[in-house]
PDB file of C-alpha atoms in Angstrom:
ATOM      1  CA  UNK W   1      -4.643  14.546  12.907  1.00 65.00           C
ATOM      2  CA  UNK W   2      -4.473  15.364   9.453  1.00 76.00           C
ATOM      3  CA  UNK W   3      -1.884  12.488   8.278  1.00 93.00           C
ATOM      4  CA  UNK W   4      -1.779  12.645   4.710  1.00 95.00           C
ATOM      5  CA  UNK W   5      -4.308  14.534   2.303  1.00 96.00           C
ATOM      6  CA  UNK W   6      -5.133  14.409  -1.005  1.00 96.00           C
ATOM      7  CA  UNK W   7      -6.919  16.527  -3.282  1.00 95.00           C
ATOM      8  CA  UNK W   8      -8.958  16.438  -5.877  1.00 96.00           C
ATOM      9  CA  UNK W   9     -10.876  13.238  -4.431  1.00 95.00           C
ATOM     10  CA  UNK W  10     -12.579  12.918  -7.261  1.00 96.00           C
ATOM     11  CA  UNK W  11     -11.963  13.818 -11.012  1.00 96.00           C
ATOM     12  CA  UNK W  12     -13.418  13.348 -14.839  1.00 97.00           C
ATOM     13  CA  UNK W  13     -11.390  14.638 -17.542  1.00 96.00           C
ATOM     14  CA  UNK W  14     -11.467  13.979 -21.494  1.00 97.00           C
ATOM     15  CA  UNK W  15      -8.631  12.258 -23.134  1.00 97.00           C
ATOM     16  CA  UNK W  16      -5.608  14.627 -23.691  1.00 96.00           C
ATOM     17  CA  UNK W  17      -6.523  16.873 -21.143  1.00 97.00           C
ATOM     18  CA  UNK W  18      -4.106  17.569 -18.380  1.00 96.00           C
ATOM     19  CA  UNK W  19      -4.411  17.534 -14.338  1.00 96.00           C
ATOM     20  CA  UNK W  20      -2.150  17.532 -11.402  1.00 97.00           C
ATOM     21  CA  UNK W  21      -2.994  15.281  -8.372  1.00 97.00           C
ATOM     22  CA  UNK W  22      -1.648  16.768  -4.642  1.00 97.00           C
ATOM     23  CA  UNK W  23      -0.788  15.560  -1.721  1.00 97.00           C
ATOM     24  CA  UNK W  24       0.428  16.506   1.267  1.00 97.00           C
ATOM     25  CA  UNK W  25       1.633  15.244   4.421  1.00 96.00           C
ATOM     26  CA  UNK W  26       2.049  17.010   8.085  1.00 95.00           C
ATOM     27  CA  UNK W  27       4.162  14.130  10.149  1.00 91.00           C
ATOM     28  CA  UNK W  28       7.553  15.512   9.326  1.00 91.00           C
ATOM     29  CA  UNK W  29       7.827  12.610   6.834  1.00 90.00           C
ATOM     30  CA  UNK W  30      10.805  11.969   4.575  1.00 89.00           C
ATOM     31  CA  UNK W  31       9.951   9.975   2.053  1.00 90.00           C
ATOM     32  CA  UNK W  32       6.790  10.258  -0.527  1.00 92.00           C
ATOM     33  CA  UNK W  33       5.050   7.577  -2.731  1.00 93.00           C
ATOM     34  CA  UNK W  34       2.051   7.775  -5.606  1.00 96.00           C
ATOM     35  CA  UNK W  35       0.506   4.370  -6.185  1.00 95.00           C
ATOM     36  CA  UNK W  36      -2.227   3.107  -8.330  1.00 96.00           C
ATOM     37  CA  UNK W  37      -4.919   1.078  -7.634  1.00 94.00           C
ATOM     38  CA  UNK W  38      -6.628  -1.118 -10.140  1.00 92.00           C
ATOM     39  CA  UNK W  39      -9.201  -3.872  -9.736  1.00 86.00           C
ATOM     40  CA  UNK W  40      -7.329  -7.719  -9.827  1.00 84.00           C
ATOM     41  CA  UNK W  41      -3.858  -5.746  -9.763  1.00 86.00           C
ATOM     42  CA  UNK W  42      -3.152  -4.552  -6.334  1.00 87.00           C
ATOM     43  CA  UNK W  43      -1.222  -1.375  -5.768  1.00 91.00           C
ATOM     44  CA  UNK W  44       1.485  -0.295  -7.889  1.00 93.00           C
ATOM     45  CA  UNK W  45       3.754   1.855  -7.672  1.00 92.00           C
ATOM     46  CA  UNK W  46       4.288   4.750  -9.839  1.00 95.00           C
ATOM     47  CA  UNK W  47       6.647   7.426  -8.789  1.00 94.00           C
ATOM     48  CA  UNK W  48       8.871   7.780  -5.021  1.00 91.00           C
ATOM     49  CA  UNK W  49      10.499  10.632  -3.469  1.00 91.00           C
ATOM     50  CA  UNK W  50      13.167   8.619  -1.158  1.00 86.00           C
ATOM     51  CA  UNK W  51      13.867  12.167   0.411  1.00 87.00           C
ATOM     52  CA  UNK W  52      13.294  16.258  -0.435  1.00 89.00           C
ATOM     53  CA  UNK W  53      14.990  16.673  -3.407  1.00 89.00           C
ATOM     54  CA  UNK W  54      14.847  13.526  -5.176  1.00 91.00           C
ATOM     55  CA  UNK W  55      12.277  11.371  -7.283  1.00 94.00           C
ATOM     56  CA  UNK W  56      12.552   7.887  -8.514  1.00 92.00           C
ATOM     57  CA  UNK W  57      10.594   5.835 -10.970  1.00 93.00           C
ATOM     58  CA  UNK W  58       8.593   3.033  -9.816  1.00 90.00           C
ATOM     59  CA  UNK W  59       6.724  -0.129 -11.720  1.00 90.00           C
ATOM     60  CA  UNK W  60       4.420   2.126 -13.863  1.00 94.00           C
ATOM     61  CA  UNK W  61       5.637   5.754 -14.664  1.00 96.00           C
ATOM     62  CA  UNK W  62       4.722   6.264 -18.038  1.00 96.00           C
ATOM     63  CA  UNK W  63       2.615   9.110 -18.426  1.00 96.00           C
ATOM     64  CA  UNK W  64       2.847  10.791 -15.281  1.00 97.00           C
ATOM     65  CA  UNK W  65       5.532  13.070 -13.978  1.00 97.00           C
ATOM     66  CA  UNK W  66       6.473  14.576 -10.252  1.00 97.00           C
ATOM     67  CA  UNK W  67       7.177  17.058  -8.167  1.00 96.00           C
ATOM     68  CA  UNK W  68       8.329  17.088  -4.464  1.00 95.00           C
ATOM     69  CA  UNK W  69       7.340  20.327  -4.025  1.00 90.00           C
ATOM     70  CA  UNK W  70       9.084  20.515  -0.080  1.00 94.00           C
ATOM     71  CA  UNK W  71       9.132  18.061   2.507  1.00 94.00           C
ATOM     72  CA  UNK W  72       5.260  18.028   2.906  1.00 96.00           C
ATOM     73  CA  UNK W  73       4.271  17.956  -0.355  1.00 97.00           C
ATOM     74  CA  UNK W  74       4.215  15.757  -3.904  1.00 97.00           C
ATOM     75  CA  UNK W  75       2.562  15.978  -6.524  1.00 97.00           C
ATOM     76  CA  UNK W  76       1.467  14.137  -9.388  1.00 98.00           C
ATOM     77  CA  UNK W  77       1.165  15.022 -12.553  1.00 97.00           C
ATOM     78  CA  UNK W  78      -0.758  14.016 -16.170  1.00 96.00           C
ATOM     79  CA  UNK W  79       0.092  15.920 -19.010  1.00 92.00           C
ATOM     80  CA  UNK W  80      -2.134  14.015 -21.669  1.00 96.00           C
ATOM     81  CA  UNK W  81      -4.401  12.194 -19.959  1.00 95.00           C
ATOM     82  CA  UNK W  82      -4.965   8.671 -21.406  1.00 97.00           C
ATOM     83  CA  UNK W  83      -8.343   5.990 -20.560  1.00 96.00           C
ATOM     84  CA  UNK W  84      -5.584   3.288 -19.551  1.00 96.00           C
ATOM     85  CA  UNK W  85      -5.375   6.480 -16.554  1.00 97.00           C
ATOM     86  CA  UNK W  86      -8.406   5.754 -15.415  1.00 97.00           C
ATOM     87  CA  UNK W  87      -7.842   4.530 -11.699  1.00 97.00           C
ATOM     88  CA  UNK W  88      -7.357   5.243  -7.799  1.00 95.00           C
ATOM     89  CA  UNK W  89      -4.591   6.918  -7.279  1.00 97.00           C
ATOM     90  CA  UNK W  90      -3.172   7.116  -3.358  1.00 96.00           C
ATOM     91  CA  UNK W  91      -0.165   9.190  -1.755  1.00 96.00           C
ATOM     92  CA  UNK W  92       1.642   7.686   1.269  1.00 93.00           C
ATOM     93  CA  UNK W  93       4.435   8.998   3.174  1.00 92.00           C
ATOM     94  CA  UNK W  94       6.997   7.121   5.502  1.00 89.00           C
ATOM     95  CA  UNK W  95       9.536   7.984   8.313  1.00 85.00           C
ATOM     96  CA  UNK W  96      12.519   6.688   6.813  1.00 74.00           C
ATOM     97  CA  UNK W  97      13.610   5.537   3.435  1.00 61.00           C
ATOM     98  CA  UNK W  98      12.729   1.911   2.567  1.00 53.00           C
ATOM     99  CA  UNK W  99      16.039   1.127   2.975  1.00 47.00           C
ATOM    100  CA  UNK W 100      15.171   0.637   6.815  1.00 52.00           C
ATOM    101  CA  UNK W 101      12.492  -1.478   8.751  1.00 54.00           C
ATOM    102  CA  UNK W 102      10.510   1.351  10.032  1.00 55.00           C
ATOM    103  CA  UNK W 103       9.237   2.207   6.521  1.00 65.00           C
ATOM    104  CA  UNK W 104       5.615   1.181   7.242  1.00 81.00           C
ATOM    105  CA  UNK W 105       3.315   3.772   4.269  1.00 87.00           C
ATOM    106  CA  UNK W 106       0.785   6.056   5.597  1.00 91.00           C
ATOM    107  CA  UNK W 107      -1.822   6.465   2.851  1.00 93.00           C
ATOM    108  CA  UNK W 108      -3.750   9.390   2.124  1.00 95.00           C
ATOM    109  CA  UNK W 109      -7.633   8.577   1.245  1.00 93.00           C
ATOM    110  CA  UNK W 110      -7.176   8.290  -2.944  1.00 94.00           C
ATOM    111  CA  UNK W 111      -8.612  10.195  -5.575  1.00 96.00           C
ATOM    112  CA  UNK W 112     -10.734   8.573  -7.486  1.00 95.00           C
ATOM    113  CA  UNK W 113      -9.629   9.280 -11.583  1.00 97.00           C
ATOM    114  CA  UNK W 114     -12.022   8.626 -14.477  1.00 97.00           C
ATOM    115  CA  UNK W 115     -10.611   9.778 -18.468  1.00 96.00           C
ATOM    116  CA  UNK W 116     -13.127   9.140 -21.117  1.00 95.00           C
TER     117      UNK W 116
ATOM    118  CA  UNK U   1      13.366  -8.902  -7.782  1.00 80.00           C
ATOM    119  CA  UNK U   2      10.494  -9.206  -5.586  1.00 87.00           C
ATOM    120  CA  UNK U   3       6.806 -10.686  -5.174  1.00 91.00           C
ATOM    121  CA  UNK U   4       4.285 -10.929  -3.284  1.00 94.00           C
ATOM    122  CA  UNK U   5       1.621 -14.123  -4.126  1.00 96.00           C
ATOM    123  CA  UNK U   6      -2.090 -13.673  -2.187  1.00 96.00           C
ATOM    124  CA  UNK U   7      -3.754 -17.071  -3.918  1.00 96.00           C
ATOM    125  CA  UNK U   8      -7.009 -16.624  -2.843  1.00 96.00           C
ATOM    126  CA  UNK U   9      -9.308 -13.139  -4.178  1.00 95.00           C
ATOM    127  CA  UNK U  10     -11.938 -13.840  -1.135  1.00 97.00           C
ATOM    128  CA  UNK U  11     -12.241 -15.454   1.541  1.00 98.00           C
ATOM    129  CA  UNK U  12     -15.184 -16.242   3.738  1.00 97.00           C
ATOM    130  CA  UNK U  13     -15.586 -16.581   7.286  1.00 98.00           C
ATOM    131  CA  UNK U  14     -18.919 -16.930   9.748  1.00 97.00           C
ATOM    132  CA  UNK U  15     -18.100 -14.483  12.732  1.00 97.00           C
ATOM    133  CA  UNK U  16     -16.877 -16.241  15.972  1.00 97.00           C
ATOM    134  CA  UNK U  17     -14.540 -18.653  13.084  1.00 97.00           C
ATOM    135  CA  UNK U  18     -10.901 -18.304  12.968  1.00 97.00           C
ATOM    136  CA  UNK U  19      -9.758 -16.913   9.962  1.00 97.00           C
ATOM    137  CA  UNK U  20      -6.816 -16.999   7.545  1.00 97.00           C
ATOM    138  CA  UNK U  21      -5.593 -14.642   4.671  1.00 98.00           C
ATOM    139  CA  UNK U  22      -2.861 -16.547   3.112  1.00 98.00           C
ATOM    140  CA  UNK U  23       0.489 -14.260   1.685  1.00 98.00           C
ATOM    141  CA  UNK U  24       3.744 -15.991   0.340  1.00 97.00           C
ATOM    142  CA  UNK U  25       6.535 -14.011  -0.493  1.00 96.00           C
ATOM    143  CA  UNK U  26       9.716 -13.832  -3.108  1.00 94.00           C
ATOM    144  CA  UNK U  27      12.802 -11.419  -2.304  1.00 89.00           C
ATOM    145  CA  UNK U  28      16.219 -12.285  -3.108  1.00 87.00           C
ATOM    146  CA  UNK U  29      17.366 -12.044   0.453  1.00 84.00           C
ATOM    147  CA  UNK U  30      15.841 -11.594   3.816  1.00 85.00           C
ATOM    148  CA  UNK U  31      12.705  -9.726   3.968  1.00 89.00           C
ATOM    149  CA  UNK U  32      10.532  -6.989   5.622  1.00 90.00           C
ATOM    150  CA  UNK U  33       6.993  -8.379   5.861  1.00 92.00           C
ATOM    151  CA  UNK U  34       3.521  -6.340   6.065  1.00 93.00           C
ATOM    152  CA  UNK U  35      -0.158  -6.225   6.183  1.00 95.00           C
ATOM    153  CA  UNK U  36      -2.278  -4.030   5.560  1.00 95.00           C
ATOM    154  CA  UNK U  37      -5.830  -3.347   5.443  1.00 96.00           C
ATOM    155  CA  UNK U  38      -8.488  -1.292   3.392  1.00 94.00           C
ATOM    156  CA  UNK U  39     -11.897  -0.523   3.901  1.00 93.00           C
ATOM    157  CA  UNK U  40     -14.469   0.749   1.298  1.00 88.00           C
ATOM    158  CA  UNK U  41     -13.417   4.056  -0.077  1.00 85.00           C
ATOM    159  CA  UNK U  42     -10.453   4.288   2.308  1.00 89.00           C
ATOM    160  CA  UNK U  43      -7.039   4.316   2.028  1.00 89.00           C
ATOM    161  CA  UNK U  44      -4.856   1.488   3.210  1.00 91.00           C
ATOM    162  CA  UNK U  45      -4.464   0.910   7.005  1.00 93.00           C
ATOM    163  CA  UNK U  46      -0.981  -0.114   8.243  1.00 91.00           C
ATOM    164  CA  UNK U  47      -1.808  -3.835  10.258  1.00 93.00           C
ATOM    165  CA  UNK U  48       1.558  -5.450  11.411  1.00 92.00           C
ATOM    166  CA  UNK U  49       4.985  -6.163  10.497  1.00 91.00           C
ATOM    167  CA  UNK U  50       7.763  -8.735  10.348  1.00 92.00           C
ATOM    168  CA  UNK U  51      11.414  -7.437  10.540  1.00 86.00           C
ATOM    169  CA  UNK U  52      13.000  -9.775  12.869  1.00 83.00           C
ATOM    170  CA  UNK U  53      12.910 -12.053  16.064  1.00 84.00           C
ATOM    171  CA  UNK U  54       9.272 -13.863  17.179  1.00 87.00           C
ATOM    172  CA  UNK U  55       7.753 -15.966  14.076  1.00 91.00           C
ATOM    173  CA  UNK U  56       4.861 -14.980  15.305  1.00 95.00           C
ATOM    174  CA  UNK U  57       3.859 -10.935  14.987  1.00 94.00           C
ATOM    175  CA  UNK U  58       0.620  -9.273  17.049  1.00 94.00           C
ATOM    176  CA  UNK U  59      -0.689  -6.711  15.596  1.00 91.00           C
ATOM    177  CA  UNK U  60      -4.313  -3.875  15.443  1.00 89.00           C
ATOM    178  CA  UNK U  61      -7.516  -5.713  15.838  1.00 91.00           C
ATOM    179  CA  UNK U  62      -6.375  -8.632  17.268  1.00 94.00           C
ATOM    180  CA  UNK U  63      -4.639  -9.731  14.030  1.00 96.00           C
ATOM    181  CA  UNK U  64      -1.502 -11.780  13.959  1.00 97.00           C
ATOM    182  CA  UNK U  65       0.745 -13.257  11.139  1.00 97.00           C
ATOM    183  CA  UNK U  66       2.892 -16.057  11.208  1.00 95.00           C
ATOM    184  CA  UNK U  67       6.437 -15.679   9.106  1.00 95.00           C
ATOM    185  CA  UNK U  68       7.138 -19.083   7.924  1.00 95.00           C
ATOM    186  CA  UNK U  69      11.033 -18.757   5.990  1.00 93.00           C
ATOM    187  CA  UNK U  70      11.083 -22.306   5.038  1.00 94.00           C
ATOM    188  CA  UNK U  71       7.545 -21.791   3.115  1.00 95.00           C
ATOM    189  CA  UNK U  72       7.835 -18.140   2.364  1.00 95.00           C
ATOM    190  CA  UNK U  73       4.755 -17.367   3.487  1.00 97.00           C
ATOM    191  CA  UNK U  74       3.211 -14.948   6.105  1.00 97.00           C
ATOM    192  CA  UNK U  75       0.166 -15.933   6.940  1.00 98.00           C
ATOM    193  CA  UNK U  76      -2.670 -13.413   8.107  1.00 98.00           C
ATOM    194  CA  UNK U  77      -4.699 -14.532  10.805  1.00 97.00           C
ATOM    195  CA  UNK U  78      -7.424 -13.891  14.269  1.00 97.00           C
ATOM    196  CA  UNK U  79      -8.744 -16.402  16.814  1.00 96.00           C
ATOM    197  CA  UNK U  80     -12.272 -15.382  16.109  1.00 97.00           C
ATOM    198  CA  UNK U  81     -13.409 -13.001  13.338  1.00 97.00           C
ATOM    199  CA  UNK U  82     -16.186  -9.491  13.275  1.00 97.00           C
ATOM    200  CA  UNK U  83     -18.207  -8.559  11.152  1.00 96.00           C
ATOM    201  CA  UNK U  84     -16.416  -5.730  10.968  1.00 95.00           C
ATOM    202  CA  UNK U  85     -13.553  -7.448   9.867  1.00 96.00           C
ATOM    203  CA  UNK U  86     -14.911  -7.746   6.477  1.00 96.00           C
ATOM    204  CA  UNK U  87     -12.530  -5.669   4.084  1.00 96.00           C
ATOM    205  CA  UNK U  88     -10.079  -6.152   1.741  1.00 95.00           C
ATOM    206  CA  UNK U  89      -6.232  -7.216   2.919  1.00 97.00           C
ATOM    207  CA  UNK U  90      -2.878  -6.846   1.475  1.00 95.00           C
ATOM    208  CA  UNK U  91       0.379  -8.535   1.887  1.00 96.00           C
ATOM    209  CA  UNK U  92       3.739  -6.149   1.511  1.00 93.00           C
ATOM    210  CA  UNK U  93       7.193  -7.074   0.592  1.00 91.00           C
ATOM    211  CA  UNK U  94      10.523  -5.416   0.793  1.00 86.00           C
ATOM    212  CA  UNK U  95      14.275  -6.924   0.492  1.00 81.00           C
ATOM    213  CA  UNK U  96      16.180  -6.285   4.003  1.00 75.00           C
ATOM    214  CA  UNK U  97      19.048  -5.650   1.617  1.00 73.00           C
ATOM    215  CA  UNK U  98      20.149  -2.702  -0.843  1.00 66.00           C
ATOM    216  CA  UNK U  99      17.617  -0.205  -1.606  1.00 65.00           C
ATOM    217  CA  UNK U 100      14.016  -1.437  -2.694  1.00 70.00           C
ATOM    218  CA  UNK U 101      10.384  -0.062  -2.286  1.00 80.00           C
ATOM    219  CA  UNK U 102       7.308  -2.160  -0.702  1.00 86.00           C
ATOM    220  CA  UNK U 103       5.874  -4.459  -3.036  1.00 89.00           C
ATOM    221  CA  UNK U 104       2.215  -4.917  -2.664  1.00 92.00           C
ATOM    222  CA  UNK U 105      -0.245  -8.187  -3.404  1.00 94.00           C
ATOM    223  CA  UNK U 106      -3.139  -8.277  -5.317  1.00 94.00           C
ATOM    224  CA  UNK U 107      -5.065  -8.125  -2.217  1.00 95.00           C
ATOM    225  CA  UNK U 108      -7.630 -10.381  -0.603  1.00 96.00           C
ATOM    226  CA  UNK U 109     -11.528  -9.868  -0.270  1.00 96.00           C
ATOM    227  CA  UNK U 110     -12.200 -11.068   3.562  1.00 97.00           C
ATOM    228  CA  UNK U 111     -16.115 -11.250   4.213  1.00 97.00           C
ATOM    229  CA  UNK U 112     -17.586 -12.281   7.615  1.00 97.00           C
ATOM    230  CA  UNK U 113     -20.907 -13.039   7.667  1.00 97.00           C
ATOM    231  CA  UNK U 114     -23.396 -12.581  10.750  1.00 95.00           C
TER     232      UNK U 114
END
């Protein structure tokens, strides 16, 4: 039971470069998340995909953009990598939209980001 | 809008105590209620939910939360805690109404000790 993985799990890169984070899920999933996860501040969240085809910004997109790829996958993406980056990120998937009360998150196992 | 308050950053427990991870709650209508759970260099682990009917939710591990509307809060909690309880716990929000993501706590250090 794969659930959701990520890859890279862990990355360094130098301020400016760029990276894409990727995640996919195999439980026939519709809707796609990217969080970060900082010490003191919990999990935020940065980008959604309620369903294929769309994306939504969440508390903290600046900087990072998205792509759901298909149904399975989502990516995310860094174009000029910032220190202010530096962080866990973590992909989750849910059933349904969190429009409805079966939208517990599955989370992937993070990927640990470090920008000098 | 909506929050999601977990007061205390750690709490500690001897094994065989009760414990209790305190979460209250904002939302500008009724709400969906969560916990979660992570342990070291994992991602988070779904725990239980509130959506409606018994105050009182079961969930893995022998946890159980209490959904208290008149105080907001949804309390985290287990007759007698493991060592292996010892991880860090979050408390999840989300408006029953319109369209609105899961809002996550801070998060809560639990340690048990031997």
């Amino acid at each position: 039971n794969a659930g959701v993985t990520q890859t890279p799990k862990f990355q360094v890169l130098k301020t400016g470069q760029s990276m894409t984070l990727q995640c996919a899920q195999d439980m026939n999933h519709n809707s796609m998340y990217w969080y970060r996860q900082d010490p003191g501040m919990g999990l935020r969240l940065i980008y959604y995909s309620a369903s294929e085809g769309t994306t939504d910004k969440g508390e903290v997109p600046n900087g990072y953009n998205v792509s759901r790829l298909n149904k399975r996958e989502f990516s995310l993406r860094l174009e000029s990598a910032a220190p202010s980056q530096t962080s866990v990120y973590f992909c989750a998937s849910s059933r349904t939209p969190s429009t409805g009360p079966l939208g517990e998150l599955f989370f992937g196992e993070g990927s640990r980001l470090t920008v000098l | 809008a909506q929050s999601v308050a977990q007061p205390e950053d750690q709490v500690n427990v001897a094994e065989g105590n009760p414990l209790t991870v305190k979460c209250t709650y904002s939302v500008s209508g009724n709400p969906y209620l969560f916990w979660y759970v992570q342990y070291p260099n994992r991602g988070l682990q779904f725990l239980l939910k509130y959506i409606t009917g018994d105050n009182l939710v079961k969930g893995s591990y022998g946890f159980e939360a209490e959904f208290n509307k008149s105080q907001t809060s949804f309390h985290l909690k287990k007759p007698s805690a493991l060592v292996s309880d010892s991880a860090l716990y979050f408390c999840a929000v989300r408006d029953r109404e319109g369209y609105s993501t899961l809002t996550f706590g801070k998060g809560t250090m639990l340690l048990v000790s031997p």
